[in-house]
Amino acid sequence: FRLAMVAEMMARTWQPRAARTEARRQLPYALRRSTTRALRRKTKLSAQDGATAAPASKSSDVLRALDAVIDPDFGLSVVECGFVKDLVCGDDGNVSFTLELTTPACPVKAEFERQSKQVVSALPWVTSVDVTFTASPAAALDAPPTATVALPGLKGVRHVIAVSSCKGGVGKSTTSVNLAYTLAMMGARVGIFDADVYGPSLPMMVSPDEAVMGMDPETREIEPCEYEGVKLVSFGFAGQGAAIMRGAMVSGLIEQMIGTARWG
């Protein structure tokens, strides 16, 4: 199987507001209540931050206008989700603000920008609108504050997508590479781990300039290959070719490659 390490998995689709509301109602009450409370706390702080940078009346006008821009996942506006940051309203009618999304690979980023500019530009005193984007992935609500990672190399990895199959030749490598590079083009930091030791195919899919992984002699950490900004780890880049090994040896090799690589 293959593992594509990504900053965020793209799984958003636009739906009618009624459908989003109905889907939210289907969530367990405790989850729906905790999510809403967290968003409201974040919204209150975000609104206070924005108000300090702009006159109260103008900033209120902008925030009310942005209430019309709805996040399709939460079914709430970008203001209610706490996405609006660094709001500045100039005396000459220039408005600038940042939308802090939960992922740099947000598939509706362009739609957020279009709608935000449209509703804010409709205000009579606004002459121009500047929207910038940042990303701050939300932490899990129930995550322990001192959570540890078993493999040191995965300490900086937020999300893992596994692409697997019990049959060969069905397109696992093709799917992994296309998924990883699509997410990279959308702004995510991505790495691909090829867990096939017997016949690694990642080297046939990409052609990095340096096709052999390095290793730090002091820390024994693996330096992945890199192609078009995506980090690559595969036994095919170890300079050893394919190998025949027992199960225990394969497990140890896979753990070493994935756990000691410098994913970033």
PDB file of N, CA, C and O in Angstrom, residues 28 55 63 71 105 135 138 204 217:
ATOM      1  N   PRO A  28     -24.725  13.875  16.369  1.00  0.00           N
ATOM      2  CA  PRO A  28     -25.095  13.696  17.777  1.00  0.00           C
ATOM      3  C   PRO A  28     -25.176  15.032  18.491  1.00  0.00           C
ATOM      4  O   PRO A  28     -24.387  15.940  18.239  1.00  0.00           O
ATOM      5  N   PRO A  55     -12.517  51.140  12.625  1.00  0.00           N
ATOM      6  CA  PRO A  55     -13.591  51.844  13.315  1.00  0.00           C
ATOM      7  C   PRO A  55     -14.780  50.928  13.538  1.00  0.00           C
ATOM      8  O   PRO A  55     -15.101  50.100  12.696  1.00  0.00           O
ATOM      9  N   LEU A  63     -18.428  43.014   8.838  1.00  0.00           N
ATOM     10  CA  LEU A  63     -18.729  41.723   9.447  1.00  0.00           C
ATOM     11  C   LEU A  63     -20.158  41.286   9.154  1.00  0.00           C
ATOM     12  O   LEU A  63     -20.418  40.098   8.909  1.00  0.00           O
ATOM     13  N   ASP A  71     -19.693  28.797   5.165  1.00  0.00           N
ATOM     14  CA  ASP A  71     -18.801  27.647   5.032  1.00  0.00           C
ATOM     15  C   ASP A  71     -19.653  26.399   4.797  1.00  0.00           C
ATOM     16  O   ASP A  71     -20.548  26.099   5.593  1.00  0.00           O
ATOM     17  N   ALA A 105      -5.199  23.744   1.788  1.00  0.00           N
ATOM     18  CA  ALA A 105      -5.685  23.112   0.561  1.00  0.00           C
ATOM     19  C   ALA A 105      -7.201  23.201   0.443  1.00  0.00           C
ATOM     20  O   ALA A 105      -7.837  22.339  -0.164  1.00  0.00           O
ATOM     21  N   ALA A 135      -3.803  29.656   6.923  1.00  0.00           N
ATOM     22  CA  ALA A 135      -4.415  28.410   7.384  1.00  0.00           C
ATOM     23  C   ALA A 135      -3.893  28.065   8.762  1.00  0.00           C
ATOM     24  O   ALA A 135      -2.703  28.180   9.043  1.00  0.00           O
ATOM     25  N   ALA A 138      -7.378  23.159  12.721  1.00  0.00           N
ATOM     26  CA  ALA A 138      -7.971  23.058  14.054  1.00  0.00           C
ATOM     27  C   ALA A 138      -7.471  21.813  14.769  1.00  0.00           C
ATOM     28  O   ALA A 138      -7.356  20.744  14.184  1.00  0.00           O
ATOM     29  N   MET A 204       9.217   5.024 -10.726  1.00  0.00           N
ATOM     30  CA  MET A 204       8.747   5.038 -12.111  1.00  0.00           C
ATOM     31  C   MET A 204       7.728   6.141 -12.353  1.00  0.00           C
ATOM     32  O   MET A 204       7.453   6.499 -13.499  1.00  0.00           O
ATOM     33  N   PRO A 217      24.811  11.036   9.089  1.00  0.00           N
ATOM     34  CA  PRO A 217      25.621  10.044   9.817  1.00  0.00           C
ATOM     35  C   PRO A 217      25.534  10.185  11.329  1.00  0.00           C
ATOM     36  O   PRO A 217      25.804   9.216  12.049  1.00  0.00           O
TER      37      PRO A 217
END
